Amino acid sequence: MRESTEERSESPEEARESPEERLESPEATRESPEERLESPEEARESPEERPESTEATRESTEEQLESTEAMRESTEEGRNQQKQHQYQHKYKKSKLREWLLCMTTIKDVAKLADVSTATVSRVLNSNGYVNSSTKERVKQAIEQLNYLPNDVARSLFKGRSKMIALFVPDIMNPYFPELARAVEDVTNHHEYTFVLCNTDDDIEKELTYLNALQQKSVDGFIIVSSTISEDHISKINAPIVALDRILSSKLSSVTVNNREGAREAVQYLKSTGAKRIAHICGPDHAGNTKTRLQGYLDEVKDDKWFLSSYIVPGEYNFEIAKQSTIKLLTDHPEIDAIFAGNDLMGAGALSAAANLGINVPTDLSIIGFDGIAIGETTTPALTTMAQPIYEIGSKAAEMLIQQITDNQSRIKSEEFKVVLKERQSTRARR
């Protein structure tokens, strides 16, 4: 029975142990909150990581805001520029309108003179009959209103500018100003504006002038050139006359008989008793250099005394010709005559002879080619094969104006003859 009781008394202990076991369960339960407490820690760690993500988001947002601000500023700047452009455009249009309103028109002249605009036009262009009293009335109205025909509008309407351009390779060579004077006189007579372009025989300068003048609707060109090619010429949309040198068989030209003139110069020197005749030639690229050289060679190449070293370069330049002549006469003291390819080189040869103490014409005869005014001022005065310079320039201008007004492209070639002008730089040998 006790055993049974003891067994039963143990049973409460067991029963008491059971609560302990149950107490362990709350501990286990408490551990679970601890574990759950770890979860908030992890949750707290997540916000630590989250600020980094938030910071990146904030920076990205700021970049977007900056980009948006830049776009807004760019758009605003574009709008301001557009507004400024519109303002400037309106201002220019306003000024142009004011200028046009202030300009006297042909209608104003016609109204004041009590005639039609067609009558005013005939008076202005000297085209058609207008009786003298009406003409005088129109002229008085023009003077009273200070009326000037609008050449810009006329050139835009007709595609013409009443301008003619002359290209020359070296304005320092006195031959070309004399030539230009003739062209200018004729163009002015026909009421054209004359434009002179010095090209230095530089193709880049020539093309720059050609492009600029074509943009201004120049009516035509007179060209002296040794560098411009047929390919360049084909791109020019205006009449052209070649002067002094032939540029192309497809262009009208005005020249002189260079080869025959050179032959006559050498023949003349031989007739004076010269035995050793040298030649100072122009630049290799110039067409008339070659023809004048050929004329010289026609007369001397078969002579026993002839040497190729008797031919020296002068480049159509005073100083170069002078230095070449000094060397020539030093190397070949037997030379007793010189044919210079132009008068400027002839003047250089005279200066060289003076430096060397050689008397011209007693010891040395010199003849030039061109007939420019400077030849009359040298000491002694220079004998030359004279070109009719004024007539050549005039003819070129007349030919060009005819091509412009008749709108015809028929090719014409005019060749003038040179004439011997005997002065003090040559004389007969005894």
Short mmCIF file of C-alpha atoms in Angstrom, two decimals:
data_model
loop_
_atom_site.label_atom_id
_atom_site.label_comp_id
_atom_site.label_asym_id
_atom_site.label_seq_id
_atom_site.Cartn_x
_atom_site.Cartn_y
_atom_site.Cartn_z
CA MET A 1 0.00 0.00 0.00
CA ARG A 2 2.85 2.44 0.92
CA GLU A 3 4.58 1.53 -2.20
CA SER A 4 1.50 2.31 -4.00
CA THR A 5 1.29 5.55 -2.04
CA GLU A 6 4.92 6.29 -2.71
CA GLU A 7 4.38 5.52 -6.24
CA ARG A 8 1.49 7.89 -6.12
CA SER A 9 3.65 10.39 -4.13
CA GLU A 10 6.22 10.20 -6.88
CA SER A 11 3.58 10.87 -9.28
CA PRO A 12 3.12 14.46 -7.90
CA GLU A 13 6.85 14.94 -8.19
CA GLU A 14 6.58 13.79 -11.64
CA ALA A 15 3.67 16.08 -11.76
CA ARG A 16 5.90 18.84 -10.36
CA GLU A 17 8.54 18.00 -12.93
CA SER A 18 6.01 18.33 -15.58
CA PRO A 19 5.49 21.99 -14.67
CA GLU A 20 9.27 22.43 -14.81
CA GLU A 21 9.16 20.93 -18.15
CA ARG A 22 6.37 23.29 -18.86
CA LEU A 23 8.56 26.11 -17.48
CA GLU A 24 11.10 25.08 -20.03
CA SER A 25 8.50 25.55 -22.69
CA PRO A 26 8.01 29.21 -21.74
CA GLU A 27 11.78 29.56 -21.93
CA ALA A 28 11.52 28.08 -25.32
CA THR A 29 8.70 30.48 -25.85
CA ARG A 30 10.90 33.31 -24.55
CA GLU A 31 13.60 32.20 -26.91
CA SER A 32 11.20 32.59 -29.71
CA PRO A 33 10.72 36.29 -28.80
CA GLU A 34 14.50 36.57 -28.62
CA GLU A 35 14.57 35.15 -32.01
CA ARG A 36 11.85 37.59 -32.87
CA LEU A 37 13.96 40.33 -31.33
CA GLU A 38 16.68 39.36 -33.73
CA SER A 39 14.24 39.92 -36.54
CA PRO A 40 13.77 43.61 -35.57
CA GLU A 41 17.55 43.89 -35.55
CA GLU A 42 17.54 42.53 -38.99
CA ALA A 43 14.71 44.91 -39.70
CA ARG A 44 16.90 47.68 -38.32
CA GLU A 45 19.72 46.52 -40.58
CA SER A 46 17.41 46.75 -43.54
CA PRO A 47 16.80 50.47 -42.92
CA GLU A 48 20.59 50.91 -42.80
CA GLU A 49 20.76 49.38 -46.21
CA ARG A 50 17.65 51.29 -47.23
CA PRO A 51 19.28 54.74 -46.70
CA GLU A 52 21.90 53.81 -49.26
CA SER A 53 19.13 52.96 -51.71
CA THR A 54 17.30 56.15 -50.74
CA GLU A 55 20.48 58.21 -51.22
CA ALA A 56 20.96 56.75 -54.70
CA THR A 57 17.33 57.51 -55.48
CA ARG A 58 17.75 61.06 -54.17
CA GLU A 59 20.88 61.60 -56.28
CA SER A 60 19.11 60.19 -59.33
CA THR A 61 16.19 62.53 -58.66
CA GLU A 62 18.55 65.51 -58.31
CA GLU A 63 20.23 64.59 -61.60
CA GLN A 64 16.86 64.41 -63.28
CA LEU A 65 15.96 67.79 -61.79
CA GLU A 66 19.27 69.27 -63.00
CA SER A 67 18.71 67.76 -66.45
CA THR A 68 15.19 69.15 -66.51
CA GLU A 69 16.49 72.55 -65.40
CA ALA A 70 19.18 72.49 -68.12
CA MET A 71 16.57 71.58 -70.71
CA ARG A 72 14.35 74.37 -69.44
CA GLU A 73 17.24 76.87 -69.60
CA SER A 74 18.20 75.63 -73.08
CA THR A 75 14.60 75.94 -74.22
CA GLU A 76 14.38 79.40 -72.65
CA GLU A 77 17.64 80.44 -74.34
CA GLY A 78 16.38 79.10 -77.67
CA ARG A 79 13.16 81.07 -77.21
CA ASN A 80 15.12 84.21 -76.39
CA GLN A 81 17.33 83.76 -79.46
CA GLN A 82 14.27 83.17 -81.60
CA LYS A 83 12.63 86.29 -80.19
CA GLN A 84 15.83 88.28 -80.80
CA HIS A 85 16.06 86.96 -84.36
CA GLN A 86 12.40 87.82 -84.97
CA TYR A 87 12.97 91.27 -83.54
CA GLN A 88 16.05 91.86 -85.72
CA HIS A 89 14.19 90.57 -88.77
CA LYS A 90 11.24 92.88 -88.06
CA TYR A 91 13.65 95.76 -87.43
CA LYS A 92 15.45 95.19 -90.73
CA LYS A 93 12.15 94.90 -92.57
CA SER A 94 10.98 98.08 -90.89
CA LYS A 95 14.17 99.93 -91.87
CA LEU A 96 13.96 98.58 -95.41
CA ARG A 97 10.33 99.69 -95.59
CA GLU A 98 11.33 103.15 -94.36
CA TRP A 99 14.16 103.28 -96.90
CA LEU A 100 11.87 102.20 -99.72
CA LEU A 101 9.24 104.74 -98.67
CA CYS A 102 11.90 107.47 -98.63
CA MET A 103 13.22 106.53 -102.07
CA THR A 104 12.09 108.53 -105.03
CA THR A 105 10.60 106.27 -107.69
CA ILE A 106 10.26 106.62 -111.42
CA LYS A 107 6.52 107.15 -110.82
CA ASP A 108 7.31 110.22 -108.71
CA VAL A 109 9.43 111.63 -111.52
CA ALA A 110 6.71 110.89 -114.09
CA LYS A 111 4.06 112.54 -111.91
CA LEU A 112 6.12 115.70 -111.36
CA ALA A 113 7.08 115.96 -115.05
CA ASP A 114 3.50 115.13 -116.09
CA VAL A 115 4.59 112.31 -118.39
CA SER A 116 4.37 108.52 -118.42
CA THR A 117 6.92 106.28 -116.72
CA ALA A 118 7.83 104.96 -120.19
CA THR A 119 8.86 108.47 -121.22
CA VAL A 120 11.03 108.83 -118.12
CA SER A 121 12.62 105.47 -118.92
CA ARG A 122 13.40 106.57 -122.48
CA VAL A 123 15.07 109.72 -121.17
CA LEU A 124 17.09 107.76 -118.61
CA ASN A 125 18.25 105.14 -121.11
CA SER A 126 18.58 107.51 -124.11
CA ASN A 127 16.41 105.03 -125.94
CA GLY A 128 13.62 106.13 -128.27
CA TYR A 129 12.40 109.55 -129.30
CA VAL A 130 11.46 112.20 -126.74
CA ASN A 131 11.02 115.83 -127.84
CA SER A 132 13.44 118.32 -126.35
CA SER A 133 10.94 120.21 -124.14
CA THR A 134 9.63 116.99 -122.60
CA LYS A 135 13.18 115.72 -122.09
CA GLU A 136 14.12 118.94 -120.33
CA ARG A 137 11.04 118.69 -118.10
CA VAL A 138 11.92 115.13 -117.13
CA LYS A 139 15.54 116.10 -116.39
CA GLN A 140 14.36 118.95 -114.16
CA ALA A 141 12.06 116.57 -112.27
CA ILE A 142 14.92 114.10 -111.82
CA GLU A 143 17.17 116.84 -110.47
CA GLN A 144 14.46 118.30 -108.23
CA LEU A 145 13.62 114.92 -106.68
CA ASN A 146 17.26 113.80 -106.60
CA TYR A 147 16.15 110.60 -108.32
CA LEU A 148 18.69 107.81 -108.76
CA PRO A 149 17.84 104.66 -110.73
CA ASN A 150 17.98 101.57 -108.52
CA ASP A 151 20.84 99.61 -110.09
CA VAL A 152 20.50 96.84 -107.49
CA ALA A 153 16.87 96.22 -108.37
CA ARG A 154 17.70 96.47 -112.07
CA SER A 155 20.48 93.90 -111.79
CA LEU A 156 18.21 91.52 -109.86
CA PHE A 157 15.42 91.93 -112.39
CA LYS A 158 17.52 91.73 -115.54
CA GLY A 159 20.36 89.57 -114.22
CA ARG A 160 22.78 92.36 -115.19
CA SER A 161 24.79 94.83 -113.17
CA LYS A 162 26.27 97.10 -115.86
CA MET A 163 29.69 96.03 -114.59
CA ILE A 164 32.70 94.85 -116.60
CA ALA A 165 35.85 93.46 -114.97
CA LEU A 166 39.40 93.52 -116.31
CA PHE A 167 41.94 91.02 -114.93
CA VAL A 168 45.62 91.93 -115.24
CA PRO A 169 48.61 89.93 -113.93
CA ASP A 170 50.76 92.81 -112.67
CA ILE A 171 49.50 96.34 -112.12
CA MET A 172 53.10 97.46 -111.49
CA ASN A 173 53.94 96.78 -115.12
CA PRO A 174 53.20 100.11 -116.87
CA TYR A 175 51.79 98.28 -119.90
CA PHE A 176 48.68 97.18 -117.99
CA PRO A 177 47.58 100.58 -116.60
CA GLU A 178 47.79 101.93 -120.16
CA LEU A 179 45.69 98.99 -121.33
CA ALA A 180 43.23 99.47 -118.45
CA ARG A 181 42.78 103.14 -119.33
CA ALA A 182 41.52 102.21 -122.80
CA VAL A 183 39.11 99.59 -121.43
CA GLU A 184 37.80 102.02 -118.83
CA ASP A 185 37.17 104.78 -121.37
CA VAL A 186 35.08 102.50 -123.57
CA THR A 187 33.12 100.92 -120.72
CA ASN A 188 32.35 104.34 -119.20
CA HIS A 189 31.21 105.61 -122.58
CA HIS A 190 28.68 102.77 -122.65
CA GLU A 191 27.69 103.52 -119.03
CA TYR A 192 29.25 100.41 -117.55
CA THR A 193 31.07 100.38 -114.22
CA PHE A 194 34.69 99.32 -114.67
CA VAL A 195 36.34 96.98 -112.15
CA LEU A 196 40.13 96.40 -112.26
CA CYS A 197 41.49 93.22 -110.62
CA ASN A 198 45.23 92.64 -110.11
CA THR A 199 45.76 88.85 -110.03
CA ASP A 200 49.57 88.46 -109.84
CA ASP A 201 49.05 85.56 -112.27
CA ASP A 202 47.84 83.61 -109.22
CA ILE A 203 45.08 81.15 -110.07
CA GLU A 204 43.65 81.29 -106.53
CA LYS A 205 43.24 85.05 -106.73
CA GLU A 206 41.71 84.75 -110.19
CA LEU A 207 39.14 82.20 -109.03
CA THR A 208 38.31 84.26 -105.94
CA TYR A 209 37.65 87.32 -108.10
CA LEU A 210 35.63 85.28 -110.61
CA ASN A 211 33.39 83.78 -107.93
CA ALA A 212 32.83 87.08 -106.13
CA LEU A 213 32.06 89.03 -109.30
CA GLN A 214 29.71 86.39 -110.68
CA GLN A 215 27.75 86.59 -107.43
CA LYS A 216 27.38 90.30 -108.13
CA SER A 217 26.03 89.52 -111.63
CA VAL A 218 28.99 91.09 -113.44
CA ASP A 219 28.12 91.35 -117.13
CA GLY A 220 31.46 90.25 -118.59
CA PHE A 221 35.19 89.77 -118.19
CA ILE A 222 38.29 90.90 -120.09
CA ILE A 223 41.10 88.65 -118.94
CA VAL A 224 44.88 88.83 -119.26
CA SER A 225 46.13 85.58 -117.78
CA SER A 226 48.68 82.82 -118.19
CA THR A 227 47.29 80.54 -115.48
CA ILE A 228 43.54 80.22 -116.01
CA SER A 229 42.54 76.99 -117.77
CA GLU A 230 39.74 76.01 -120.14
CA ASP A 231 38.15 74.03 -117.33
CA HIS A 232 37.93 77.19 -115.22
CA ILE A 233 36.59 79.13 -118.18
CA SER A 234 33.81 76.60 -118.77
CA LYS A 235 32.41 77.40 -115.31
CA ILE A 236 32.09 81.14 -115.97
CA ASN A 237 28.51 82.14 -116.79
CA ALA A 238 29.35 85.43 -118.46
CA PRO A 239 30.95 86.58 -121.74
CA ILE A 240 34.77 86.64 -121.79
CA VAL A 241 37.32 88.27 -124.07
CA ALA A 242 40.96 87.22 -123.78
CA LEU A 243 43.40 90.11 -124.05
CA ASP A 244 47.13 90.11 -124.85
CA ARG A 245 47.24 86.30 -124.65
CA ILE A 246 45.02 83.61 -126.16
CA LEU A 247 43.33 81.60 -123.41
CA SER A 248 41.23 79.23 -125.51
CA SER A 249 40.13 78.69 -129.09
CA LYS A 250 36.58 78.91 -127.70
CA LEU A 251 37.02 82.53 -126.60
CA SER A 252 37.22 85.78 -128.49
CA SER A 253 40.65 87.38 -128.20
CA VAL A 254 42.61 90.54 -128.98
CA THR A 255 46.38 90.18 -129.42
CA VAL A 256 49.30 91.38 -131.53
CA ASN A 257 51.58 89.57 -133.97
CA ASN A 258 54.09 88.65 -131.26
CA ARG A 259 56.17 86.19 -133.26
CA GLU A 260 56.39 88.35 -136.35
CA GLY A 261 57.13 91.41 -134.22
CA ALA A 262 60.01 89.61 -132.49
CA ARG A 263 61.44 88.57 -135.85
CA GLU A 264 61.27 92.17 -137.05
CA ALA A 265 63.11 93.33 -133.90
CA VAL A 266 66.01 90.91 -134.51
CA GLN A 267 66.08 91.70 -138.22
CA TYR A 268 66.34 95.39 -137.37
CA LEU A 269 69.28 94.75 -134.99
CA LYS A 270 71.05 92.76 -137.70
CA SER A 271 70.47 95.58 -140.15
CA THR A 272 72.34 97.94 -137.80
CA GLY A 273 75.39 95.64 -137.97
CA ALA A 274 74.88 93.67 -134.71
CA LYS A 275 76.74 90.33 -134.75
CA ARG A 276 75.89 88.76 -131.37
CA ILE A 277 72.27 89.25 -130.32
CA ALA A 278 70.96 88.04 -126.96
CA HIS A 279 67.38 87.75 -125.73
CA ILE A 280 65.80 88.51 -122.34
CA CYS A 281 62.56 86.54 -122.14
CA GLY A 282 59.44 86.73 -119.98
CA PRO A 283 57.99 84.10 -117.63
CA ASP A 284 57.74 80.57 -119.01
CA HIS A 285 54.00 80.28 -118.35
CA ALA A 286 53.10 83.37 -120.41
CA GLY A 287 51.92 82.58 -123.92
CA ASN A 288 53.46 85.70 -125.47
CA THR A 289 56.83 84.83 -123.90
CA LYS A 290 56.91 81.69 -126.03
CA THR A 291 55.84 83.38 -129.27
CA ARG A 292 58.36 86.23 -128.90
CA LEU A 293 61.11 83.74 -128.04
CA GLN A 294 60.15 81.72 -131.09
CA GLY A 295 60.40 84.82 -133.27
CA TYR A 296 63.90 85.46 -131.91
CA LEU A 297 64.95 81.85 -132.56
CA ASP A 298 63.56 82.00 -136.09
CA GLU A 299 66.21 84.59 -136.87
CA VAL A 300 69.26 83.34 -134.94
CA LYS A 301 69.09 79.59 -134.36
CA ASP A 302 70.94 78.76 -137.59
CA ASP A 303 73.66 81.40 -137.11
CA LYS A 304 77.07 79.97 -136.20
CA TRP A 305 77.58 82.40 -133.36
CA PHE A 306 74.32 81.51 -131.56
CA LEU A 307 74.54 80.01 -128.07
CA SER A 308 71.62 78.90 -125.90
CA SER A 309 73.21 80.83 -123.02
CA TYR A 310 72.39 84.02 -124.94
CA ILE A 311 68.81 83.54 -123.73
CA VAL A 312 68.23 84.66 -120.12
CA PRO A 313 65.08 85.07 -117.97
CA GLY A 314 63.73 88.49 -117.12
CA GLU A 315 60.21 87.52 -115.92
CA TYR A 316 58.76 90.79 -117.32
CA ASN A 317 60.37 92.45 -114.28
CA PHE A 318 62.77 95.41 -114.19
CA GLU A 319 65.04 94.22 -111.39
CA ILE A 320 65.22 90.57 -112.49
CA ALA A 321 66.04 91.66 -116.04
CA LYS A 322 68.73 94.00 -114.74
CA GLN A 323 70.48 91.29 -112.74
CA SER A 324 70.19 88.77 -115.59
CA THR A 325 71.71 91.30 -118.00
CA ILE A 326 74.65 92.02 -115.71
CA LYS A 327 75.45 88.31 -115.57
CA LEU A 328 74.87 87.89 -119.30
CA LEU A 329 77.23 90.71 -120.31
CA THR A 330 79.82 89.63 -117.77
CA ASP A 331 79.79 86.05 -119.07
CA HIS A 332 79.56 87.08 -122.73
CA PRO A 333 81.28 90.42 -123.31
CA GLU A 334 81.10 89.75 -127.07
CA ILE A 335 77.34 90.46 -127.12
CA ASP A 336 76.65 93.70 -128.96
CA ALA A 337 72.81 93.75 -129.03
CA ILE A 338 69.90 92.68 -126.84
CA PHE A 339 66.28 92.06 -127.76
CA ALA A 340 64.20 92.40 -124.55
CA GLY A 341 60.80 90.68 -124.52
CA ASN A 342 59.11 93.81 -123.15
CA ASP A 343 60.01 97.44 -122.47
CA LEU A 344 60.22 97.02 -118.70
CA MET A 345 62.97 94.44 -119.16
CA GLY A 346 64.55 96.71 -121.78
CA ALA A 347 64.75 99.45 -119.14
CA GLY A 348 66.37 96.93 -116.78
CA ALA A 349 68.96 96.08 -119.46
CA LEU A 350 69.76 99.78 -119.92
CA SER A 351 70.32 100.10 -116.16
CA ALA A 352 72.60 97.02 -116.17
CA ALA A 353 74.70 98.44 -119.01
CA ALA A 354 75.09 101.71 -117.12
CA ASN A 355 76.25 99.81 -114.02
CA LEU A 356 78.85 97.95 -116.08
CA GLY A 357 80.05 101.13 -117.80
CA ILE A 358 78.91 99.90 -121.24
CA ASN A 359 77.85 102.67 -123.55
CA VAL A 360 74.43 102.37 -125.19
CA PRO A 361 74.18 102.54 -128.18
CA THR A 362 77.88 102.85 -129.07
CA ASP A 363 78.91 99.49 -127.62
CA LEU A 364 75.55 97.84 -127.12
CA SER A 365 72.17 98.21 -128.83
CA ILE A 366 68.97 97.43 -126.92
CA ILE A 367 65.44 97.07 -128.30
CA GLY A 368 62.27 96.38 -126.33
CA PHE A 369 58.70 95.33 -127.07
CA ASP A 370 55.39 97.04 -126.12
CA GLY A 371 55.80 100.77 -126.72
CA ILE A 372 54.87 101.93 -123.19
CA ALA A 373 55.42 105.55 -122.18
CA ILE A 374 58.32 104.70 -119.85
CA GLY A 375 60.48 103.89 -122.90
CA GLU A 376 60.50 107.56 -123.80
CA THR A 377 61.80 108.58 -120.36
CA THR A 378 64.83 106.25 -120.12
CA THR A 379 68.37 107.38 -120.84
CA PRO A 380 68.86 106.80 -123.67
CA ALA A 381 65.25 106.55 -124.89
CA LEU A 382 64.38 102.92 -125.69
CA THR A 383 63.87 101.68 -129.24
CA THR A 384 60.87 99.34 -129.25
CA MET A 385 58.38 97.29 -131.21
CA ALA A 386 55.30 99.31 -130.24
CA GLN A 387 51.88 97.79 -129.74
CA PRO A 388 48.83 99.98 -130.39
CA ILE A 389 47.97 99.64 -126.69
CA TYR A 390 44.98 101.97 -126.56
CA GLU A 391 43.41 100.47 -129.67
CA ILE A 392 43.90 96.94 -128.31
CA GLY A 393 42.18 97.75 -125.01
CA SER A 394 39.38 99.63 -126.75
CA LYS A 395 38.76 96.79 -129.16
CA ALA A 396 38.55 94.22 -126.37
CA ALA A 397 35.99 96.35 -124.49
CA GLU A 398 33.90 96.92 -127.63
CA MET A 399 33.90 93.21 -128.46
CA LEU A 400 32.78 92.32 -124.94
CA ILE A 401 29.99 94.91 -124.85
CA GLN A 402 28.75 93.65 -128.19
CA GLN A 403 28.62 90.10 -126.82
CA ILE A 404 26.69 91.33 -123.78
CA THR A 405 24.14 93.45 -125.63
CA ASP A 406 23.61 91.10 -128.60
CA ASN A 407 23.73 88.00 -126.40
CA GLN A 408 25.78 86.31 -129.10
CA SER A 409 28.65 83.89 -128.68
CA ARG A 410 30.32 84.06 -132.07
CA ILE A 411 34.08 83.79 -131.63
CA LYS A 412 36.19 86.68 -132.93
CA SER A 413 39.96 87.00 -132.99
CA GLU A 414 41.62 90.33 -133.62
CA GLU A 415 45.38 90.57 -134.17
CA PHE A 416 47.05 93.97 -134.35
CA LYS A 417 50.49 94.64 -135.83
CA VAL A 418 53.39 96.06 -133.87
CA VAL A 419 55.44 98.89 -135.33
CA LEU A 420 59.16 99.70 -134.94
CA LYS A 421 59.77 102.92 -133.00
CA GLU A 422 63.42 103.80 -133.40
CA ARG A 423 64.90 105.85 -130.58
CA GLN A 424 68.34 106.43 -129.04
CA SER A 425 69.12 102.97 -127.63
CA THR A 426 70.08 101.61 -131.07
CA ARG A 427 72.13 102.83 -133.98
CA ALA A 428 73.97 101.54 -137.05
CA ARG A 429 77.43 100.03 -136.48
CA ARG A 430 80.39 101.30 -138.53
#
